[in-house]
Amino acid sequence: MTDTAPNGYDVIHGYLRSLDSSPGVYRMLDADSRVLYVGKARNLKVRVSNYARPGTHSPRIMRMIQETASMMFLTTRTETEALLLEQNLIKQLKPRYNVLLRDDKSFPNILVTRDHDFPMIRKHRGAKTQKGNYYGPFAGAGAVNRTLSQLQRVFLLRNCTDSDFETRTRPCLQYQIKRCSGPCCGIISKEDYARSVQDAEQFLQGRTKGIQEALAAQMQAASEDMLFERAAALRDRIKALTQVQSAQGINPQSTAEADVIALHTDGGQACVQVFFIRANQNWGNHDYYPRISGDEDMAEVMEAFVGQFYANREPPRMLILSHGLDNDDLMAAALAEKAGRKVEIVIPQRGEKAELVQNALRNARESLARKMSETATQGRLLKGLAEAFDLPKVPQRIEVYDNSHIQGAHAVGAMVVAGPDGFDKNQYRKFNIRGDDLTPGDDFGMMKEVLTRRFQRLIKEDPERNLGTWPDLLLIDGGQGQVSAVRQIMDELGVSDIPMVGVAKGLDRDAGKEEFHRTGKPVMALRHNDPVLYFIQRMRDEVHRFAIGTHRAKRSKAIGATPLDDVPGVGATRKRALLAHFGSAKAVARANLADLKAVDGVSANMAQVIYDYFHEQG
């Protein structure tokens, strides 16, 4: 019987009759309705007709066309809207044939709070909901922490929480080591502290010359007045400020705010280095490894990266790129629309900006070389793992699970993920154990809750298992009993085809003598110097680290909580005012209505709410 199924070219050609010249976004889908590719077009009919002509495409596009069974279209008012929609759909759908940015982490900022008489300075990540001034982004937590540490040495700003500040009766260690001016104990006046805050913000805005001149003048005046201790302290602050600037490396004079983006490709892989320049200062860099097939040109890869990178981030005023885009003007217009101001895209050929790009390119080349070396080693380990445990294929995604608690309190579950690129920290997950009917310390019950929640979500979000989110192997911390229990859970969920291995310490409970348990197979061990054994130990240690860290964070948060957190309408400011007035949450609970009304910032209605809450609680 002759196969009459239309080929991809015929499928695409069949849509041309119904298309017009509007701008928009198109999607190519395979026979199972999985999205193969998302693209944008200034003119949908012209763009799609290009796919209907055989013999003019790269091997990647030819494969995509051959797999195309249907298409979807969405028209937009402008090509700029089409570009923004295209990048959002790529991030959401992760099509196989698009260049894909796989790392979607957020970047930290420095926050100078504005809801307290003595503002604090601290690291902030996430939505900018707290009142204050934000400076960033920084490339990572390390860059922020170094800058914060140095800023504390220069400007002596507090980093303690508001509750610590309100309850402290004598200076803390930060004051003793000259990293805080002691505002909690009245050692510095509100006015002098405000000047220090202003100086710190001027530094974060790049206005360092005036700060150094002012500190030098104060040091000279103190010396002339024979206030040698103060002069020495000012000298140390000037020295620390100089060290801050030198530690930041490249500090461009002609570029106040920009992201420097450099792309390097080799052997079908790509690395993009992004340097963050803010206030004429280098605030760190981060490398990315977008998924490419190897036959894209540099402009296509760069355009895909820029579009996806800024899909959920605010772009700076300038992008300095190593390679041009196919549509520089269109991308600049799309980013400007997103930011609500002008965004300039430049590809410099000479001068300081070109030096910035060359530095970023050098970093991209070196990072990709290291990545390729590590990937080759990781590939050998994954192959060895498959051979050691008779897996049906070399695993591309390994999920490792563990629980952490103290006698059942503050219980959490943790999952870490490893694959061809090593540990994938963007895929780590933590689970707050919610089971009210669990017996404290019931590790099996905790694991059942974690795995049930994990795989019920996978079944819902990726039932066809084509998004790369399903594991090829589960590693469980425990012996035969734990493996049997987990297998029972997986059978109940209908996902019994996923291999699993239990990792248990041997009789001596020494690292290196681990025993491995599998359903229906005898206990086995690996030789003590086997690289696969070290690999498994690293994965087990990583999930332990992540689980314990998550547990400690949950416990610390619970310790810092007070009954005031549950009172409707009592936020951070009112909570601080109540604690400052009464000294403790217990005293607030015992207070009468008249005393509550006497607290600054607490209205008569709010006082009634607080009073009723505690008295209704009994």
XYZ file of C-alpha atoms in Angstrom:
618
model
C 0.000 0.000 0.000
C 1.352 3.425 -0.927
C 2.023 5.891 1.867
C -0.073 8.953 1.049
C 0.883 11.035 4.109
C 1.942 14.492 2.883
C 5.539 15.541 3.396
C 6.491 18.668 5.315
C 6.840 20.850 2.223
C 3.304 19.992 1.104
C 1.943 20.644 4.594
C 3.552 24.085 4.706
C 2.479 24.912 1.149
C -1.111 24.119 2.068
C -1.201 27.012 4.553
C -0.122 29.688 2.047
C -3.612 30.178 0.615
C -4.998 31.283 3.994
C -2.114 33.577 5.025
C -1.884 37.312 4.432
C 0.972 39.791 4.756
C 0.420 40.554 8.468
C 3.299 40.366 10.952
C 3.067 37.560 13.464
C 4.412 34.372 14.980
C 4.243 30.864 13.524
C 4.693 27.460 15.149
C 5.665 24.219 13.434
C 4.313 21.035 15.029
C 5.054 17.350 14.494
C 2.579 14.493 14.112
C 2.070 14.363 17.903
C 1.387 18.143 18.056
C 4.727 18.821 19.764
C 6.168 22.219 18.916
C 9.255 21.884 16.725
C 10.006 25.533 16.066
C 8.719 29.030 16.862
C 9.515 31.925 14.527
C 8.498 35.509 13.857
C 7.806 37.279 10.580
C 7.310 40.785 9.290
C 5.159 39.201 6.564
C 3.789 35.777 7.478
C 2.953 34.726 3.913
C 6.390 35.581 2.554
C 8.212 33.994 5.481
C 6.253 30.741 5.415
C 6.546 30.457 1.618
C 10.335 30.280 2.059
C 9.903 26.982 3.930
C 7.764 25.560 1.099
C 10.659 25.681 -1.402
C 12.959 22.618 -1.202
C 16.712 22.809 -1.578
C 17.392 26.218 0.005
C 17.783 25.329 3.677
C 20.402 24.192 6.142
C 20.365 20.545 7.294
C 18.732 21.551 10.584
C 15.859 23.378 8.838
C 15.428 20.542 6.347
C 15.017 18.045 9.194
C 12.510 20.357 10.858
C 10.478 20.722 7.649
C 10.427 16.945 7.147
C 8.972 16.481 10.638
C 6.337 19.228 10.269
C 2.789 17.874 10.273
C 0.884 21.099 11.032
C 1.364 24.799 11.775
C -0.192 27.435 14.030
C -0.245 31.194 13.459
C -0.853 34.283 15.545
C -0.901 37.709 13.953
C 0.302 40.833 15.755
C -0.027 44.561 15.133
C 3.693 45.131 14.650
C 6.874 43.155 14.036
C 8.131 44.365 17.417
C 5.202 42.651 19.130
C 5.942 39.527 17.078
C 9.543 39.497 18.305
C 8.513 39.819 21.956
C 5.868 37.098 21.576
C 8.327 34.801 19.773
C 10.881 34.974 22.585
C 8.239 34.380 25.274
C 6.907 31.330 23.419
C 10.413 29.915 22.953
C 11.090 30.184 26.702
C 7.706 28.640 27.490
C 7.601 25.825 24.910
C 11.338 25.028 24.508
C 11.059 23.895 20.850
C 13.631 21.376 19.657
C 14.881 23.374 16.666
C 15.181 26.812 18.240
C 18.333 28.177 19.821
C 17.428 27.857 23.492
C 18.771 29.653 26.552
C 18.629 26.976 29.245
C 19.745 29.037 32.257
C 16.995 31.300 33.580
C 18.364 32.386 36.957
C 17.643 35.785 38.447
C 20.428 38.108 39.474
C 20.903 39.671 42.916
C 20.874 43.373 43.680
C 22.029 45.502 46.584
C 19.135 47.060 48.488
C 19.409 50.172 50.634
C 16.162 50.165 52.607
C 13.998 53.257 53.074
C 11.478 52.117 55.690
C 13.597 52.761 58.788
C 15.304 55.764 60.421
C 18.613 53.874 60.115
C 18.526 52.173 56.691
C 20.229 48.821 56.266
C 22.202 47.570 53.283
C 21.757 43.981 52.133
C 21.588 41.559 49.231
C 18.216 41.230 47.507
C 16.975 38.739 44.927
C 13.501 38.559 43.420
C 10.644 41.037 43.078
C 11.469 44.586 44.161
C 8.603 44.985 46.598
C 10.377 46.419 49.647
C 10.666 50.188 49.896
C 14.206 51.296 49.109
C 16.784 51.870 46.395
C 18.032 48.902 44.363
C 21.444 48.721 42.707
C 22.360 46.016 40.241
C 22.197 43.524 38.780
C 25.325 41.778 40.011
C 26.521 38.655 38.235
C 26.135 36.445 41.292
C 25.957 36.159 45.047
C 29.753 36.174 45.299
C 30.034 39.542 43.544
C 27.339 41.032 45.788
C 28.843 39.637 48.973
C 32.306 40.976 48.145
C 30.915 44.418 47.374
C 28.754 44.453 50.512
C 31.691 43.420 52.694
C 33.844 46.186 51.274
C 31.079 48.776 51.491
C 30.564 47.954 55.169
C 34.252 48.581 55.799
C 34.006 51.969 54.079
C 30.608 53.315 55.113
C 29.898 51.307 58.300
C 26.236 50.609 57.479
C 24.254 48.026 59.396
C 23.178 44.715 57.869
C 21.183 43.362 60.821
C 17.428 42.770 60.639
C 15.050 45.375 62.002
C 14.024 43.072 64.863
C 17.684 42.584 65.888
C 18.194 46.332 65.678
C 15.236 47.096 67.941
C 16.133 44.587 70.654
C 19.906 45.082 70.879
C 21.268 46.736 74.040
C 24.973 46.752 73.206
C 26.978 46.790 69.962
C 27.394 43.520 68.091
C 30.498 41.934 66.592
C 30.151 43.961 63.389
C 30.794 47.103 65.419
C 33.764 45.514 67.175
C 35.466 44.659 63.876
C 34.747 48.153 62.499
C 32.113 47.173 59.948
C 29.189 49.013 61.525
C 28.871 52.387 63.228
C 26.577 51.082 66.008
C 23.337 52.975 65.288
C 21.379 50.429 67.350
C 23.009 51.752 70.536
C 23.079 55.445 69.677
C 26.826 55.543 68.999
C 26.195 57.486 65.774
C 23.559 60.157 65.313
C 20.725 59.835 62.831
C 22.148 62.734 60.800
C 25.683 61.320 60.583
C 24.356 57.886 59.691
C 22.202 59.426 56.948
C 25.343 61.037 55.475
C 27.036 57.629 55.424
C 24.033 56.167 53.610
C 24.170 59.014 51.101
C 27.887 58.406 50.496
C 27.282 54.673 49.988
C 24.553 55.349 47.440
C 26.758 57.844 45.627
C 29.412 55.154 45.390
C 26.878 52.666 43.991
C 25.902 55.342 41.456
C 29.539 55.706 40.365
C 30.271 59.070 41.986
C 33.370 57.905 43.864
C 35.722 60.831 43.250
C 33.697 63.242 45.384
C 33.461 60.704 48.222
C 37.217 60.199 48.335
C 37.853 63.944 48.265
C 35.389 64.518 51.108
C 36.921 61.722 53.218
C 40.413 63.092 52.544
C 39.315 66.582 53.645
C 37.752 65.153 56.833
C 40.937 63.196 57.552
C 43.070 66.304 57.116
C 40.797 68.357 59.377
C 40.837 65.644 62.067
C 44.611 65.485 61.900
C 44.960 69.272 62.268
C 42.615 69.145 65.273
C 44.830 66.391 66.722
C 41.966 63.884 66.562
C 44.351 61.175 65.481
C 42.064 58.228 66.175
C 39.377 59.686 63.934
C 41.969 60.539 61.286
C 43.227 56.938 61.326
C 39.675 55.614 60.956
C 39.093 57.912 57.974
C 42.404 56.794 56.470
C 41.297 53.177 56.734
C 38.011 54.024 55.027
C 39.819 55.723 52.136
C 42.097 52.707 51.793
C 39.117 50.337 51.783
C 37.355 52.459 49.164
C 40.426 52.272 46.925
C 40.493 48.490 47.339
C 36.823 48.255 46.341
C 37.514 50.048 43.088
C 40.628 48.048 42.275
C 38.885 44.730 43.060
C 36.253 45.439 40.426
C 38.833 45.049 37.641
C 37.781 46.725 34.416
C 36.019 49.991 35.211
C 35.196 51.721 31.904
C 35.270 55.485 31.950
C 33.040 56.104 28.931
C 30.378 53.461 29.654
C 28.090 54.168 32.584
C 25.449 51.463 32.098
C 25.689 48.523 29.719
C 25.701 44.762 29.364
C 28.656 43.463 27.359
C 27.621 40.268 25.534
C 30.171 38.124 23.703
C 29.507 34.875 21.800
C 31.968 32.099 20.961
C 31.134 28.787 19.257
C 33.175 25.631 18.767
C 32.329 22.044 17.890
C 28.584 22.615 17.768
C 28.512 24.261 21.213
C 28.224 27.896 22.228
C 29.189 30.063 25.177
C 27.904 33.563 25.836
C 29.626 35.784 28.401
C 27.651 38.680 29.879
C 29.477 41.414 31.790
C 27.376 43.840 33.851
C 28.622 47.430 33.754
C 26.759 49.776 36.097
C 27.801 53.220 37.346
C 31.073 52.892 35.356
C 31.915 49.805 37.425
C 32.229 46.131 36.561
C 29.662 44.283 38.671
C 30.691 40.810 37.553
C 30.095 38.418 34.701
C 28.178 35.221 34.030
C 28.518 32.551 31.346
C 25.697 30.824 29.463
C 25.622 27.813 27.197
C 22.606 28.085 24.875
C 21.476 24.950 23.050
C 22.394 25.115 19.375
C 22.552 22.540 16.576
C 25.774 23.873 15.061
C 24.554 25.134 11.680
C 23.136 28.468 12.873
C 25.050 31.613 12.012
C 26.388 33.878 14.779
C 23.728 36.540 14.179
C 20.922 34.002 14.696
C 22.415 32.684 17.931
C 23.095 36.175 19.282
C 19.594 37.408 18.427
C 17.982 34.377 20.079
C 20.112 34.833 23.198
C 19.415 38.560 23.553
C 15.682 38.099 23.022
C 15.352 35.291 25.574
C 17.780 36.788 28.102
C 15.735 39.999 28.411
C 12.335 38.321 28.166
C 11.953 38.600 31.948
C 14.740 41.061 32.803
C 14.987 44.813 32.463
C 17.569 45.692 29.798
C 20.208 48.375 30.477
C 20.499 51.532 28.425
C 23.131 49.977 26.169
C 23.991 46.512 24.875
C 27.556 46.086 23.633
C 27.675 42.985 21.424
C 30.477 40.969 19.854
C 28.319 40.098 16.821
C 25.526 41.937 15.077
C 21.918 40.777 14.885
C 19.845 40.163 11.798
C 17.459 42.856 13.058
C 19.395 45.288 15.271
C 16.812 48.042 14.973
C 13.894 45.712 15.636
C 15.525 44.243 18.751
C 16.379 47.722 20.054
C 12.766 48.814 19.528
C 11.420 45.700 21.298
C 13.728 46.184 24.285
C 12.892 49.899 24.433
C 9.183 49.055 24.484
C 9.784 46.629 27.335
C 11.970 49.044 29.355
C 9.927 52.189 28.649
C 13.045 54.083 27.531
C 15.655 54.026 24.788
C 17.924 50.965 24.537
C 20.960 51.257 22.272
C 22.663 48.275 20.607
C 26.271 48.750 19.488
C 28.882 46.473 17.894
C 32.103 48.416 18.527
C 35.133 48.197 16.252
C 37.625 50.253 18.239
C 38.127 52.102 21.504
C 37.201 51.216 25.059
C 33.969 49.413 24.142
C 35.850 47.178 21.704
C 38.315 46.326 24.499
C 35.382 45.353 26.723
C 34.088 43.018 24.001
C 37.523 41.462 23.446
C 37.843 40.775 27.170
C 34.406 39.149 27.209
C 35.263 37.099 24.098
C 38.439 35.803 25.724
C 36.400 34.718 28.752
C 33.847 33.028 26.468
C 36.562 31.044 24.647
C 38.177 29.901 27.896
C 34.835 29.030 29.518
C 33.707 26.961 26.521
C 37.016 25.064 26.445
C 36.626 24.176 30.126
C 32.975 23.238 29.612
C 33.769 20.904 26.707
C 36.476 19.194 28.756
C 34.143 18.754 31.741
C 31.320 17.510 29.504
C 33.575 14.827 28.000
C 34.510 13.634 31.493
C 30.877 13.735 32.624
C 29.858 11.729 29.565
C 32.287 8.965 30.493
C 30.917 8.891 34.053
C 27.310 8.632 32.848
C 28.269 5.815 30.477
C 30.074 4.026 33.325
C 27.002 4.459 35.535
C 24.787 2.880 32.872
C 27.156 -0.075 32.545
C 27.534 -0.573 36.311
C 23.777 -0.764 36.941
C 22.666 -2.349 33.629
C 20.570 0.688 32.691
C 18.676 0.556 29.370
C 20.419 3.733 28.184
C 22.970 6.300 29.301
C 21.058 8.609 31.688
C 20.659 12.235 30.659
C 18.861 13.274 33.831
C 19.496 11.771 37.274
C 17.313 12.855 40.190
C 18.638 12.342 43.730
C 16.309 12.580 46.754
C 16.817 13.076 50.488
C 14.903 14.291 53.567
C 16.067 16.431 56.467
C 14.474 17.052 59.876
C 15.183 17.046 63.607
C 12.905 14.534 65.323
C 10.329 15.256 62.651
C 10.357 19.053 63.136
C 10.723 21.455 60.179
C 10.825 18.499 57.776
C 11.835 19.140 54.188
C 12.504 17.009 51.139
C 15.194 17.833 48.598
C 15.864 16.885 44.983
C 19.050 17.586 43.055
C 19.580 16.939 39.356
C 22.697 15.800 37.484
C 23.251 15.210 33.786
C 25.732 15.646 30.931
C 26.596 19.171 32.111
C 27.080 18.193 35.760
C 24.775 19.438 38.505
C 21.882 21.494 37.127
C 21.106 23.809 40.039
C 18.254 25.513 38.193
C 16.411 22.188 38.376
C 16.896 21.633 42.119
C 13.643 21.470 44.070
C 12.764 21.659 47.750
C 9.576 20.293 49.285
C 8.072 21.503 52.555
C 6.621 18.341 54.075
C 2.960 19.118 54.625
C 1.536 15.774 55.788
C -0.283 16.457 59.065
C -0.920 12.728 59.559
C 2.768 11.787 59.370
C 4.452 10.379 62.441
C 7.426 12.606 63.365
C 10.539 11.091 61.823
C 8.637 8.882 59.355
C 11.178 8.968 56.515
C 9.123 6.647 54.324
C 6.030 8.834 54.685
C 8.076 11.933 53.868
C 9.596 10.312 50.794
C 6.148 9.182 49.663
C 4.841 12.745 49.881
C 7.832 14.146 47.991
C 7.727 11.601 45.164
C 3.946 11.773 44.871
C 4.009 15.555 44.496
C 6.961 15.419 42.088
C 5.576 12.805 39.705
C 1.952 13.928 39.815
C 3.215 17.278 38.564
C 5.320 15.623 35.853
C 2.344 13.549 34.713
C 0.252 16.721 34.495
C 2.818 19.000 32.821
C 4.686 16.572 30.563
C 2.577 13.444 30.023
C 4.364 12.594 26.757
C 7.821 12.861 28.416
C 9.219 14.993 25.605
C 10.364 18.112 27.474
C 13.427 16.560 29.099
C 11.968 16.902 32.600
C 11.528 13.185 33.330
C 14.428 11.397 35.054
C 16.223 8.413 33.519
C 17.422 7.275 36.966
C 16.431 7.841 40.601
C 19.036 7.701 43.351
C 17.545 7.126 46.796
C 19.437 7.509 50.066
C 18.756 4.157 51.766
C 18.877 0.385 51.522
C 16.596 -2.392 50.320
C 13.663 -1.367 52.504
C 13.724 2.184 51.187
C 14.033 1.016 47.569
C 11.089 -1.381 47.959
C 8.991 1.366 49.514
C 9.826 3.812 46.718
C 9.089 1.172 44.081
C 5.659 0.696 45.674
C 5.045 4.453 45.489
C 6.097 4.571 41.824
C 3.878 1.592 40.979
C 0.899 3.368 42.559
C 1.649 6.434 40.420
C 1.906 4.326 37.263
C 5.542 5.233 36.532
C 7.228 1.953 37.371
C 9.499 2.021 34.298
C 12.041 4.451 35.790
C 15.168 2.681 37.105
C 16.162 3.391 40.692
C 19.152 2.631 42.883
C 19.338 2.820 46.664
C 22.656 4.023 48.067
C 23.368 2.632 51.530
C 26.563 2.775 53.561
C 28.195 -0.590 54.238
C 28.533 -2.342 57.561
C 31.261 0.026 58.720
C 29.272 3.045 57.471
C 32.418 4.360 55.805
C 32.467 6.331 52.602
C 33.859 4.052 49.919
C 32.061 0.940 51.194
C 28.615 1.846 49.893
C 26.201 -0.900 48.934
C 23.744 -0.478 46.070
C 20.244 -1.908 46.112
C 17.953 -2.472 43.117
C 14.536 -4.069 42.905
C 14.759 -7.783 42.217
C 18.550 -7.833 42.014
C 21.262 -8.783 44.504
C 23.104 -6.165 46.541
C 26.230 -4.951 44.766
C 29.243 -2.747 45.439
C 31.787 -0.916 43.292
C 35.509 -1.143 43.750
C 36.815 1.537 46.087
C 38.725 3.459 43.375
C 36.030 3.356 40.705
C 35.315 6.872 39.283
C 31.610 5.948 39.116
C 31.636 5.402 42.892
C 33.124 8.870 43.428
C 30.468 10.281 41.094
C 27.670 8.674 43.128
C 29.233 9.916 46.380
C 29.323 13.460 44.980
C 25.646 13.278 44.059
C 24.718 11.887 47.476
C 26.792 14.555 49.257
C 25.204 17.271 47.118
C 21.647 16.233 47.977
C 22.647 16.028 51.672
C 24.067 19.553 51.467
C 20.971 20.909 49.738
C 18.544 19.155 52.102
C 20.363 20.295 55.251
C 20.651 23.865 53.969
C 16.938 23.940 53.156
C 16.092 22.524 56.585
C 18.275 25.085 58.378
C 16.673 27.945 56.460
C 13.189 26.705 57.365
C 14.144 26.227 61.012
C 15.782 29.671 61.183
C 12.681 31.289 59.720
C 10.485 29.496 62.248
C 12.727 30.598 65.129
C 12.481 34.227 64.015
C 8.700 34.094 63.696
C 6.376 35.643 66.275
C 2.616 35.453 66.843
C 2.428 38.967 65.395
C 3.155 37.507 61.943
C -0.341 35.969 61.916
C -2.285 39.088 62.946
C -4.228 40.489 59.961
C -2.953 43.910 58.952
C 0.284 43.765 60.959
C 3.181 44.086 58.542
C 6.867 44.661 59.114
C 6.500 48.326 60.114
C 3.699 47.795 62.655
C 5.412 44.683 63.985
C 8.581 46.699 64.570
C 6.644 49.495 66.288
C 4.800 47.067 68.576
C 7.981 45.217 69.567
C 9.784 48.498 70.210
C 6.940 49.724 72.416
C 6.226 46.547 74.397
C 9.542 44.674 74.131
C 8.136 41.273 73.108
C 5.242 39.631 71.293
C 4.083 38.099 74.579
C 3.762 41.582 76.094
C 1.744 42.702 73.054
C -0.614 39.757 73.574
C -1.184 40.791 77.214
C -1.602 44.522 76.486
C -4.947 46.213 77.006
C -6.726 48.185 74.302
C -5.651 51.616 75.595
C -1.970 50.646 75.554
C -2.238 49.301 72.037
C -3.795 52.570 70.831
C -0.812 54.463 72.291
C 1.659 52.828 69.868
C 2.828 55.046 66.999
C 1.348 53.875 63.704
C -1.415 51.793 65.309
C -4.879 53.259 64.746
C -7.847 52.645 67.011
C -9.281 50.142 64.526
C -5.943 48.335 64.204
C -5.557 48.234 67.979
C -8.990 46.580 68.204
C -7.971 43.977 65.590
C -4.786 43.137 67.519
C -6.609 43.022 70.852
C -9.385 40.795 69.474
C -6.912 38.444 67.811
C -5.012 37.614 70.993
C -8.053 37.490 73.248
C -9.995 35.272 70.856
C -6.981 32.953 70.891
C -7.622 32.476 74.590
